[in-house]
PDB file of C-alpha atoms and ligand atoms in Angstrom:
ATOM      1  CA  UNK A   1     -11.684 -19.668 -25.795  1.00  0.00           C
ATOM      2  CA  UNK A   2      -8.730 -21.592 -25.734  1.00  0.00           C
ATOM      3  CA  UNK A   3      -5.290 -20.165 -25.338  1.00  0.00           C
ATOM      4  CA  UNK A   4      -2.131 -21.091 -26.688  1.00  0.00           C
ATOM      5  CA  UNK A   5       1.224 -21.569 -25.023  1.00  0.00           C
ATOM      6  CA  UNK A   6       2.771 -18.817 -25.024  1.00  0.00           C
ATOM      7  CA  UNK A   7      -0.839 -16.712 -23.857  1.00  0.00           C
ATOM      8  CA  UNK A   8      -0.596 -18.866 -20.981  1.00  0.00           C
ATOM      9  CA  UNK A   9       2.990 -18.234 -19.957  1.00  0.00           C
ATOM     10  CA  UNK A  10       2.038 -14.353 -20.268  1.00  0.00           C
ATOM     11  CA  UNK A  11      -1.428 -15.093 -17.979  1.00  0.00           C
ATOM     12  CA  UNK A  12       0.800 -17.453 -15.696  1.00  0.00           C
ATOM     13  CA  UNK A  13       3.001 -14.159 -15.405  1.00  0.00           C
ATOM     14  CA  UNK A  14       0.449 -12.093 -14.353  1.00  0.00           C
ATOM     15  CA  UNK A  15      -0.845 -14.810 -11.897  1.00  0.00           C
ATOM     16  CA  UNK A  16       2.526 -14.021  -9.964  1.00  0.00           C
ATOM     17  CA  UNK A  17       1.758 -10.504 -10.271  1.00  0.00           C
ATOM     18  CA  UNK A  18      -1.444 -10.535  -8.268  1.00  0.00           C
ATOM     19  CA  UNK A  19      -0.048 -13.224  -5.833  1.00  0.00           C
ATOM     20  CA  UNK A  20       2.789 -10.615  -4.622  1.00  0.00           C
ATOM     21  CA  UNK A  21      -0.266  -7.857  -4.718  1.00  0.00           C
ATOM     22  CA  UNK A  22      -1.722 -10.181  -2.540  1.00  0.00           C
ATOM     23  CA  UNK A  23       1.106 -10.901  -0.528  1.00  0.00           C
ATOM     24  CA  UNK A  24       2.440  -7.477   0.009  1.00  0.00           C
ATOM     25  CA  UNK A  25      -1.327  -6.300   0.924  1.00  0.00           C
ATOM     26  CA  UNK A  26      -2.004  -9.035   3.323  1.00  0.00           C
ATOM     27  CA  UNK A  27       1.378  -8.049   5.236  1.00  0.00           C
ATOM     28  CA  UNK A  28       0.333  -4.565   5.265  1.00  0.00           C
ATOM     29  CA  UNK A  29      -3.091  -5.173   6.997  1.00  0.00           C
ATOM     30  CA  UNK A  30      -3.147  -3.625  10.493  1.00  0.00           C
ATOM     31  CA  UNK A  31      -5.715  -1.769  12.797  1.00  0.00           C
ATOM     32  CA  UNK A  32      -5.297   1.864  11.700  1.00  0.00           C
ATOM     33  CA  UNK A  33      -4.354   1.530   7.778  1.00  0.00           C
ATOM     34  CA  UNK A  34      -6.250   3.040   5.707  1.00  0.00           C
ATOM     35  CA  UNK A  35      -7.521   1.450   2.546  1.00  0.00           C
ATOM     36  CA  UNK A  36      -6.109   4.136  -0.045  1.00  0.00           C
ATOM     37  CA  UNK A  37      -2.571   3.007   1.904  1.00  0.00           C
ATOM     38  CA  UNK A  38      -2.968  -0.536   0.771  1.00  0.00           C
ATOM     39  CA  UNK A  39      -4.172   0.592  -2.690  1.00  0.00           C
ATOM     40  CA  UNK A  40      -0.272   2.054  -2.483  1.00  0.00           C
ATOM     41  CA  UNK A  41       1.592  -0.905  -1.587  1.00  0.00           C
ATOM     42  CA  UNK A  42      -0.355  -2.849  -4.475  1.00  0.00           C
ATOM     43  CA  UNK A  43       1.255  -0.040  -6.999  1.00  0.00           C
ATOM     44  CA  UNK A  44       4.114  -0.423  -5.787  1.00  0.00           C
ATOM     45  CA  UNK A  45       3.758  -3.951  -7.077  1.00  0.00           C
ATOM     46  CA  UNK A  46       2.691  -3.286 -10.254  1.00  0.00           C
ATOM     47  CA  UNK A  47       6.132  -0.807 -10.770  1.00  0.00           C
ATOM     48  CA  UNK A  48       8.636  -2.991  -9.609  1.00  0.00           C
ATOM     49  CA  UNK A  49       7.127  -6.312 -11.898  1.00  0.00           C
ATOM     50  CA  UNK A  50       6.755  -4.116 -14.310  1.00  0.00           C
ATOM     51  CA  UNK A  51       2.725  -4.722 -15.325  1.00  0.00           C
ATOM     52  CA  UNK A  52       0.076  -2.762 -16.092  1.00  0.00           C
ATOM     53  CA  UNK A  53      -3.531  -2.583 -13.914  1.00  0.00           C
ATOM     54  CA  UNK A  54      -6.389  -3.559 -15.271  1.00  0.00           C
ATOM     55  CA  UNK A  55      -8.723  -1.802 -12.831  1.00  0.00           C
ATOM     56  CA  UNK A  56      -7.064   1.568 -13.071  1.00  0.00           C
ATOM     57  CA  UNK A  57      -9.330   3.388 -15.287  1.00  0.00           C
ATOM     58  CA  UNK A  58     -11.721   0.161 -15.726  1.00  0.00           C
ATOM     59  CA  UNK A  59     -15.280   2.303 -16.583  1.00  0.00           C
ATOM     60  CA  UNK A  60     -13.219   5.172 -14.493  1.00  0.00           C
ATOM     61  CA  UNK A  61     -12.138   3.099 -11.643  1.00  0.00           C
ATOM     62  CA  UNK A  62      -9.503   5.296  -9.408  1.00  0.00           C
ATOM     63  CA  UNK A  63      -7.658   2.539  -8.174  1.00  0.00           C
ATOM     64  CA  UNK A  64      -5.632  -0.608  -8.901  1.00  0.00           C
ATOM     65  CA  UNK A  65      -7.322  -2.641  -5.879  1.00  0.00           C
ATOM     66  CA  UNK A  66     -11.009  -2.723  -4.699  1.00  0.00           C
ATOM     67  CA  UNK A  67     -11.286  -3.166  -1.121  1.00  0.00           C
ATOM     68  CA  UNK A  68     -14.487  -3.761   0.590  1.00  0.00           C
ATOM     69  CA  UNK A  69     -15.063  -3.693   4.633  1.00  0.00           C
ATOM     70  CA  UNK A  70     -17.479  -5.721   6.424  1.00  0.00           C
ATOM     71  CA  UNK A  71     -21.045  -5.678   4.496  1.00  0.00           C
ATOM     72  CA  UNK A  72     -19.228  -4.455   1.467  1.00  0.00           C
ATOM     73  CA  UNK A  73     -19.354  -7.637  -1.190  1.00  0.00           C
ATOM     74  CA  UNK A  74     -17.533  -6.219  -3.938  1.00  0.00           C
ATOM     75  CA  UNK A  75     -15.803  -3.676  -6.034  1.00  0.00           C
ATOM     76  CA  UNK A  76     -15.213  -0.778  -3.010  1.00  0.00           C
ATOM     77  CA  UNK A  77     -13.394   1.827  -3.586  1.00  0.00           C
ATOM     78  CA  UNK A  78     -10.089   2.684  -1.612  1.00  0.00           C
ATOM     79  CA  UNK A  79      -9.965   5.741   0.355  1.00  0.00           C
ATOM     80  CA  UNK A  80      -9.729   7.090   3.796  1.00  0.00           C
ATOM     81  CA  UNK A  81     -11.653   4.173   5.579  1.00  0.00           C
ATOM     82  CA  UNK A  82      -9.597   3.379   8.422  1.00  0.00           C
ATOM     83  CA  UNK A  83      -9.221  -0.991   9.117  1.00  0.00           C
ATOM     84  CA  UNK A  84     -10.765  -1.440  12.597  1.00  0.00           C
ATOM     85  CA  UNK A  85      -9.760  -4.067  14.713  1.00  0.00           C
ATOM     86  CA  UNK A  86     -11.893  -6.930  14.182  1.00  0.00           C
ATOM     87  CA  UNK A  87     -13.307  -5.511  10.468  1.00  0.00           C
ATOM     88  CA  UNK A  88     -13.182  -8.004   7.516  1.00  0.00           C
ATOM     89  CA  UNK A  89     -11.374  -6.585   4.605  1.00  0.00           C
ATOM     90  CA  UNK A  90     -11.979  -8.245   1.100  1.00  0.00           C
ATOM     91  CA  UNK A  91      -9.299  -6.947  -1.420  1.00  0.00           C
ATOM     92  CA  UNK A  92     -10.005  -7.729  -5.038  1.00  0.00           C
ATOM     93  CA  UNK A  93      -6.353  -6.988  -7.144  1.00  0.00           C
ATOM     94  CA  UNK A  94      -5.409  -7.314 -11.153  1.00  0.00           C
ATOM     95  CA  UNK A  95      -2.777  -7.259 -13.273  1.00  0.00           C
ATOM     96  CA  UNK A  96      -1.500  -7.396 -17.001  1.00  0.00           C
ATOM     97  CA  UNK A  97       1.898  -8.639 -18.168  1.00  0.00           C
ATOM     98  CA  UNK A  98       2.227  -8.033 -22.087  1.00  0.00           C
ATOM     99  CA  UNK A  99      -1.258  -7.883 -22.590  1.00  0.00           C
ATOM    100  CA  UNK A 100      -3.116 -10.651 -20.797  1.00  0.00           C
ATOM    101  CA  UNK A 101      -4.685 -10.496 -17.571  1.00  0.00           C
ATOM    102  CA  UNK A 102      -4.853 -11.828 -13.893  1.00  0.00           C
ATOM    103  CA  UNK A 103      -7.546 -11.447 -11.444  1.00  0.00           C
ATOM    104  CA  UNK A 104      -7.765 -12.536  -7.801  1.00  0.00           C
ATOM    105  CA  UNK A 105      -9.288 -11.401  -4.208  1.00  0.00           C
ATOM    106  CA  UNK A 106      -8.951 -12.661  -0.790  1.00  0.00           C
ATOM    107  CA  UNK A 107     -10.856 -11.777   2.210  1.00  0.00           C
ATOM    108  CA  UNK A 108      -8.848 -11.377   5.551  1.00  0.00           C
ATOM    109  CA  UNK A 109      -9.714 -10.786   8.678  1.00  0.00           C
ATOM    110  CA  UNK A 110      -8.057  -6.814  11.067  1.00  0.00           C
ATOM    111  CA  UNK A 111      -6.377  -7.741  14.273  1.00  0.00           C
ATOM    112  CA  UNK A 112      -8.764 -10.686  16.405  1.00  0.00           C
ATOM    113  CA  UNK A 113     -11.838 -11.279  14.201  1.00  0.00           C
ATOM    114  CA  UNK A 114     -15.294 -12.797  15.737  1.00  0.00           C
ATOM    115  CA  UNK A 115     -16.097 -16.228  15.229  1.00  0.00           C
ATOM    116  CA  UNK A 116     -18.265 -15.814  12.877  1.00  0.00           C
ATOM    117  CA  UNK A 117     -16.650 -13.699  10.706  1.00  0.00           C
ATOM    118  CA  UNK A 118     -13.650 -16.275  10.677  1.00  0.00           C
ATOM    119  CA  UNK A 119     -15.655 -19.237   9.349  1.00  0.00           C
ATOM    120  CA  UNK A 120     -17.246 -16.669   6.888  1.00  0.00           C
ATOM    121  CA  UNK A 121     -13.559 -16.857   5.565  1.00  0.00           C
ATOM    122  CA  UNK A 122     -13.053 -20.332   5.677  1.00  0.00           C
ATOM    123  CA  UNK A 123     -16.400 -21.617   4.062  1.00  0.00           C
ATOM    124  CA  UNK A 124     -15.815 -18.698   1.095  1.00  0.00           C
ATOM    125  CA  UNK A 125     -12.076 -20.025   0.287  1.00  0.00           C
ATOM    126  CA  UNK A 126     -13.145 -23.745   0.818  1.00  0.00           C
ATOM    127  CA  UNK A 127     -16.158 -23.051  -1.669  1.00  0.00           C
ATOM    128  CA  UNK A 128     -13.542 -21.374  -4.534  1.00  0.00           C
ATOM    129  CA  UNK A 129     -11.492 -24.280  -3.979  1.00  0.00           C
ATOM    130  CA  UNK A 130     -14.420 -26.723  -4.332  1.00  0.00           C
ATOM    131  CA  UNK A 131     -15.252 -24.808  -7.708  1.00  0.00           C
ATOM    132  CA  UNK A 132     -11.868 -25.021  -9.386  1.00  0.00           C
ATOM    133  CA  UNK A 133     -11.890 -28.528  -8.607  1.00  0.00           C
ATOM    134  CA  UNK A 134     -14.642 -28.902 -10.974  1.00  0.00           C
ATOM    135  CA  UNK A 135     -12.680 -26.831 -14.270  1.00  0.00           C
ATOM    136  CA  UNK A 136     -11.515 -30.609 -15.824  1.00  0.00           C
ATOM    137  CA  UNK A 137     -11.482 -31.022 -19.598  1.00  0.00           C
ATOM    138  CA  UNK A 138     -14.764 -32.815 -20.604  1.00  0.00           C
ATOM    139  CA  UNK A 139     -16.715 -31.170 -17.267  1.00  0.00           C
ATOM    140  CA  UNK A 140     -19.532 -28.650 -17.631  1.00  0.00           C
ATOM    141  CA  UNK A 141     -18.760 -25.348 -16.845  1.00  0.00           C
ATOM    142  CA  UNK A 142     -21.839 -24.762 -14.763  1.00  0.00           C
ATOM    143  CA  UNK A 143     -20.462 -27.245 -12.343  1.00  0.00           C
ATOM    144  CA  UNK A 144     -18.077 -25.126 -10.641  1.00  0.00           C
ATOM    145  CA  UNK A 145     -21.568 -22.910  -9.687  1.00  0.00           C
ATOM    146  CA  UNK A 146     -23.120 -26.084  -8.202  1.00  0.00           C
ATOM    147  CA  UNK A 147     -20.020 -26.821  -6.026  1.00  0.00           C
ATOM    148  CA  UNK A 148     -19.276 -23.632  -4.965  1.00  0.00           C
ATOM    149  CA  UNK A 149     -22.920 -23.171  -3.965  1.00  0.00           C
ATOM    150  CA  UNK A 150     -23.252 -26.655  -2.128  1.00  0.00           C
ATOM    151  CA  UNK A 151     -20.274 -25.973   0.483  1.00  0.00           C
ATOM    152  CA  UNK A 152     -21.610 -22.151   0.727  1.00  0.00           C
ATOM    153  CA  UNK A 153     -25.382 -23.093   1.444  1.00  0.00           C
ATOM    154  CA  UNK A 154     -24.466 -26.234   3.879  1.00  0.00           C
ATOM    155  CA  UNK A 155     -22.565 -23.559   5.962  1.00  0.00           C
ATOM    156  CA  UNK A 156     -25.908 -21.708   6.204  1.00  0.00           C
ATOM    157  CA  UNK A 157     -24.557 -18.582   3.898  1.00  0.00           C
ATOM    158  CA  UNK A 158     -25.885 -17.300   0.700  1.00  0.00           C
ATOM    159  CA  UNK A 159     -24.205 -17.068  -2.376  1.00  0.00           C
ATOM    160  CA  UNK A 160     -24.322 -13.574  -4.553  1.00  0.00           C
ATOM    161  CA  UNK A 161     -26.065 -14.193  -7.592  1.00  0.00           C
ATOM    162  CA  UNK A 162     -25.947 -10.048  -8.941  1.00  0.00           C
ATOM    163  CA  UNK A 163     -22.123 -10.611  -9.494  1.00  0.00           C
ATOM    164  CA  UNK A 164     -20.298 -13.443 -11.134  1.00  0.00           C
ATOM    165  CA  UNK A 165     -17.143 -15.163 -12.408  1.00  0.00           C
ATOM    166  CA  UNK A 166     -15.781 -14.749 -15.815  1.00  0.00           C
ATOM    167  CA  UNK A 167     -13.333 -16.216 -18.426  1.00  0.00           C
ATOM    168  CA  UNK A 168     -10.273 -14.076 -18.459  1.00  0.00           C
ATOM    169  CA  UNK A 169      -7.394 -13.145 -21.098  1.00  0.00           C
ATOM    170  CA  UNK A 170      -6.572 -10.554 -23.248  1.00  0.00           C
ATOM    171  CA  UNK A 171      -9.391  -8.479 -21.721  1.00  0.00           C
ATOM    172  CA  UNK A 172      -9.996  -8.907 -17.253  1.00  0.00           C
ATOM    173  CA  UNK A 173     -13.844  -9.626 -18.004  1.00  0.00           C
ATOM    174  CA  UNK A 174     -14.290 -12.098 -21.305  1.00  0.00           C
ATOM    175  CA  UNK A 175     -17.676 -14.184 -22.013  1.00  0.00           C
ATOM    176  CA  UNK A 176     -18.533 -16.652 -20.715  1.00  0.00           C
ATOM    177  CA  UNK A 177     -19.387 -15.821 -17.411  1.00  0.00           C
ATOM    178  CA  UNK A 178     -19.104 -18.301 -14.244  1.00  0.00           C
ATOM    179  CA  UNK A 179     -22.122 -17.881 -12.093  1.00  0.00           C
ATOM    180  CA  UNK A 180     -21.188 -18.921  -8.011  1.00  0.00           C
ATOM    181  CA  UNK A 181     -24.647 -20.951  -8.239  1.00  0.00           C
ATOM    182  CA  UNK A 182     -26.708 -23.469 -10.744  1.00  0.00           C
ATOM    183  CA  UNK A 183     -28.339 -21.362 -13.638  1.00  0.00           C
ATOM    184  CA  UNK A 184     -30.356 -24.031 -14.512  1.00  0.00           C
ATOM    185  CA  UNK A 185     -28.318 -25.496 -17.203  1.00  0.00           C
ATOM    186  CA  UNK A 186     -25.048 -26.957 -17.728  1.00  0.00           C
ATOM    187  CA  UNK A 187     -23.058 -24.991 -19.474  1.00  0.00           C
ATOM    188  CA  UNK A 188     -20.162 -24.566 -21.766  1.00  0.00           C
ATOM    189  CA  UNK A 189     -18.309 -27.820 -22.016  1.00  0.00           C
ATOM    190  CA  UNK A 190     -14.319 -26.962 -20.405  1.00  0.00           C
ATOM    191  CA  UNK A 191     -11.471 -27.351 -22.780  1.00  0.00           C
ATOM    192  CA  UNK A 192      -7.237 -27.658 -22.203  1.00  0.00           C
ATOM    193  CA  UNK A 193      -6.271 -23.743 -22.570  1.00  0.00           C
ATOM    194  CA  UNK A 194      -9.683 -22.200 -21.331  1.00  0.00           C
ATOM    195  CA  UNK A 195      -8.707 -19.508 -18.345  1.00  0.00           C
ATOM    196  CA  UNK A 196     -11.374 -18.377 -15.919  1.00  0.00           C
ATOM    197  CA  UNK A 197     -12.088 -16.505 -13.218  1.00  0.00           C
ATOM    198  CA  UNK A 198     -13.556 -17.818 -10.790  1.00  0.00           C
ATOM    199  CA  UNK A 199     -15.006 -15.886  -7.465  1.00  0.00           C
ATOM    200  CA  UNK A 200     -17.495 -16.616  -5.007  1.00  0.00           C
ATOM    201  CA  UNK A 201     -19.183 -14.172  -2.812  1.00  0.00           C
ATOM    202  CA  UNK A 202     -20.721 -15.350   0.204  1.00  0.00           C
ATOM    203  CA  UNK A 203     -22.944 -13.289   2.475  1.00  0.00           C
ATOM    204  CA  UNK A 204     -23.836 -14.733   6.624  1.00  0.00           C
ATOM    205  CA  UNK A 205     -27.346 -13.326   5.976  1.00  0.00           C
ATOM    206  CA  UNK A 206     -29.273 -12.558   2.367  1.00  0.00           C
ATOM    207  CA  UNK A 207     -27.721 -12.459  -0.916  1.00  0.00           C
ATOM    208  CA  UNK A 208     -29.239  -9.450  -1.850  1.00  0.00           C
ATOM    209  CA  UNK A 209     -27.181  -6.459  -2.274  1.00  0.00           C
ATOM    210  CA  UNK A 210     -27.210  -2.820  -3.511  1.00  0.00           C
ATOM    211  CA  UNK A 211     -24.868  -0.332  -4.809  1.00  0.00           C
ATOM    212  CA  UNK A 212     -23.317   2.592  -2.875  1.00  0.00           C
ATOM    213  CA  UNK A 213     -24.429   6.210  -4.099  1.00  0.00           C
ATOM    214  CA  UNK A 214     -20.779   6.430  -5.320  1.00  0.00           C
ATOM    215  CA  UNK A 215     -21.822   4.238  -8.106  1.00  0.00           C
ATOM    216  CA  UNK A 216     -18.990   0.939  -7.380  1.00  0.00           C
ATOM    217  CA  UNK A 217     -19.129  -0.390  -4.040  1.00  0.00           C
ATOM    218  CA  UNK A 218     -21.401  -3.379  -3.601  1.00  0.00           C
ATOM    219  CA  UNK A 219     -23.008  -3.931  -0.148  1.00  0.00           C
ATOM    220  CA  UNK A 220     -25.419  -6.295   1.404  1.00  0.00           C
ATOM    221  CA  UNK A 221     -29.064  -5.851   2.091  1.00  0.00           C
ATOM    222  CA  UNK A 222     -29.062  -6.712   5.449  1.00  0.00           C
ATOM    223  CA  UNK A 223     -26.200  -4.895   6.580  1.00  0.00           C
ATOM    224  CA  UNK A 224     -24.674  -8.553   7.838  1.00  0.00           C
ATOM    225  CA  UNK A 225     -20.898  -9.309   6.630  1.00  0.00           C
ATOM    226  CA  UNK A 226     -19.762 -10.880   2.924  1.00  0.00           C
ATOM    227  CA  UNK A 227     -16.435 -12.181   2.235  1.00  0.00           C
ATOM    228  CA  UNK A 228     -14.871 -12.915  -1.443  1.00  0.00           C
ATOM    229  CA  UNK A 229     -12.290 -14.971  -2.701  1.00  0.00           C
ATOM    230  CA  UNK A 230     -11.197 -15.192  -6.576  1.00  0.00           C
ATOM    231  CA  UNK A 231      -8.187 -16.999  -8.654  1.00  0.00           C
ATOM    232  CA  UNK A 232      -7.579 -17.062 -12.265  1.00  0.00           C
ATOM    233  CA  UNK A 233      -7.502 -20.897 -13.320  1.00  0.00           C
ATOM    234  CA  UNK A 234      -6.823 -22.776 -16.438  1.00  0.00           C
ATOM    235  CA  UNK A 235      -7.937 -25.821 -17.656  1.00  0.00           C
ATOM    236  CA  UNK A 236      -4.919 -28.372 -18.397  1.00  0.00           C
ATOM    237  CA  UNK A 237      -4.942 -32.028 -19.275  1.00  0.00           C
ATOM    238  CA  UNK A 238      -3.353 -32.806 -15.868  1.00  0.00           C
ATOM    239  CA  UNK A 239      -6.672 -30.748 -14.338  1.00  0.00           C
ATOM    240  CA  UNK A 240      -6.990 -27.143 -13.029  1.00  0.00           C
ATOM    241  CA  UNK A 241      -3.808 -24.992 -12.719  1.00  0.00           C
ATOM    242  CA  UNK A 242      -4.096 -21.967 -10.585  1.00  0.00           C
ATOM    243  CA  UNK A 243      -2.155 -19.359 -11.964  1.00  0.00           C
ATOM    244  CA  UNK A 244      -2.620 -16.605  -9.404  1.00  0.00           C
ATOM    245  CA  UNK A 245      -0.770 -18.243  -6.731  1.00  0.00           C
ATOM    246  CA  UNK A 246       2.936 -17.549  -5.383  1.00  0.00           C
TER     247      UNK A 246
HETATM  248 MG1   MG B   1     -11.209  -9.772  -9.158  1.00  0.00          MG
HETATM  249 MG1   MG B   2     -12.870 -11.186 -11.443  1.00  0.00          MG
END
């Protein structure tokens, strides 16, 4: 749907929210952390801006970030997992300021990372940036799919299809949803004041993936490494605006 003025100065709002989540997470990242410790410097976030989380709770979630090591995709669950020199950490954060929601993730990289795992990062961030390209009044939703699936797939990754991207506003996870690949057809047509969520997850070897016996955290098949990268983004006559940026 489209959203008015003043929706979008509450979203843009709780953009900046989950860009200092990001920011104060990314500074905490360190051999020997443990996840649950970064969960607590992204509350302390969410206190001092004043916001609310919208994973806290979110079908029982226990924590305001999800943090996934290595061959975890998606949607882990902080605890006492230790970073590891040379691990890949993708942290997934939200927040909502007066009702309306942001949603962003970044993968980084513990200490030195491998080759491999660094390029992982790169072609995952290049292929979000190649899909919000494509949110442009007039465009086809369904585009940002093809894009982000083009720069994933000529890097020789997968993209997951079993998770998505979403619109976003007044609730974190709003129809219609923004598939990382081409359904097949073209989609919603974008509009000035539509907000999505956009957030590819790329995998080095097959996109299939399973779910950990503790019912959240997402992990591929293969047991190879996945990396995820997600901003919130509306559609404006002068072309995407990504609200979940510093
Ligand atoms: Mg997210
Ligand atoms: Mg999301």
């Amino acid at each position: 749907m489209r959203r008015k003025a003043d929706e979008l100065d509450k979203m843009r709002r709780a953009g900046k929210v989950v860009a200092e989540m990001h920011e104060a997470t990314r500074a905490a990242i360190r051999p020997g952390i443990t996840t649950r410790e970064l969960d607590l410097v992204a509350r302390e976030v969410l206190e001092r801006r004043g916001a609310k989380s919208n994973f806290l709770g979110y079908h029982g979630f226990p924590a305001v970030i999800c943090t996934s090591p290595n061959a975890m995709v998606v949607h882990g669950i902080p605890g006492d997992y230790v970073l590891d020199e040379g691990d890949l950490i993708s942290i997934d954060c939200g927040a909502i300021i007066e009702g309306y929601h942001g949603d962003a993730a970044y993968t980084a990289g513990v200490g030195t990372i491998s080759a491999e795992a660094k390029r992982l990062i790169e072609v995952t961030e290049a292929s979000l940036w190649a899909g919000i390209d494509q949110l442009r009044e007039g465009n086809r939703l369904h585009e940002v799919g093809r894009a982000v699936q083009k720069v994933a797939e000529a890097a020789g990754y997968s993209v997951v299809k079993d998770y998505v991207g979403h619109a976003i506003g007044t609730a974190m996870h709003e129809e219609p949803q923004v598939p990382n690949y081409w359904p097949g057809s073209p989609g919603p047509t974008l509009k000035t004041g539509m907000v999505f969520a956009v957030e590819p997850m790329v995998n080095v070897g097959t996109e299939e993936t399973y779910v950990l016996e503790d019912g959240w955290g997402v992990v591929t098949q293969d047991g190879k490494l996945s990396a995820h990268f997600e901003h919130t983004i509306c559609v404006t006559d002068d072309g995407p605006e990504v609200f979940t940026v510093a």
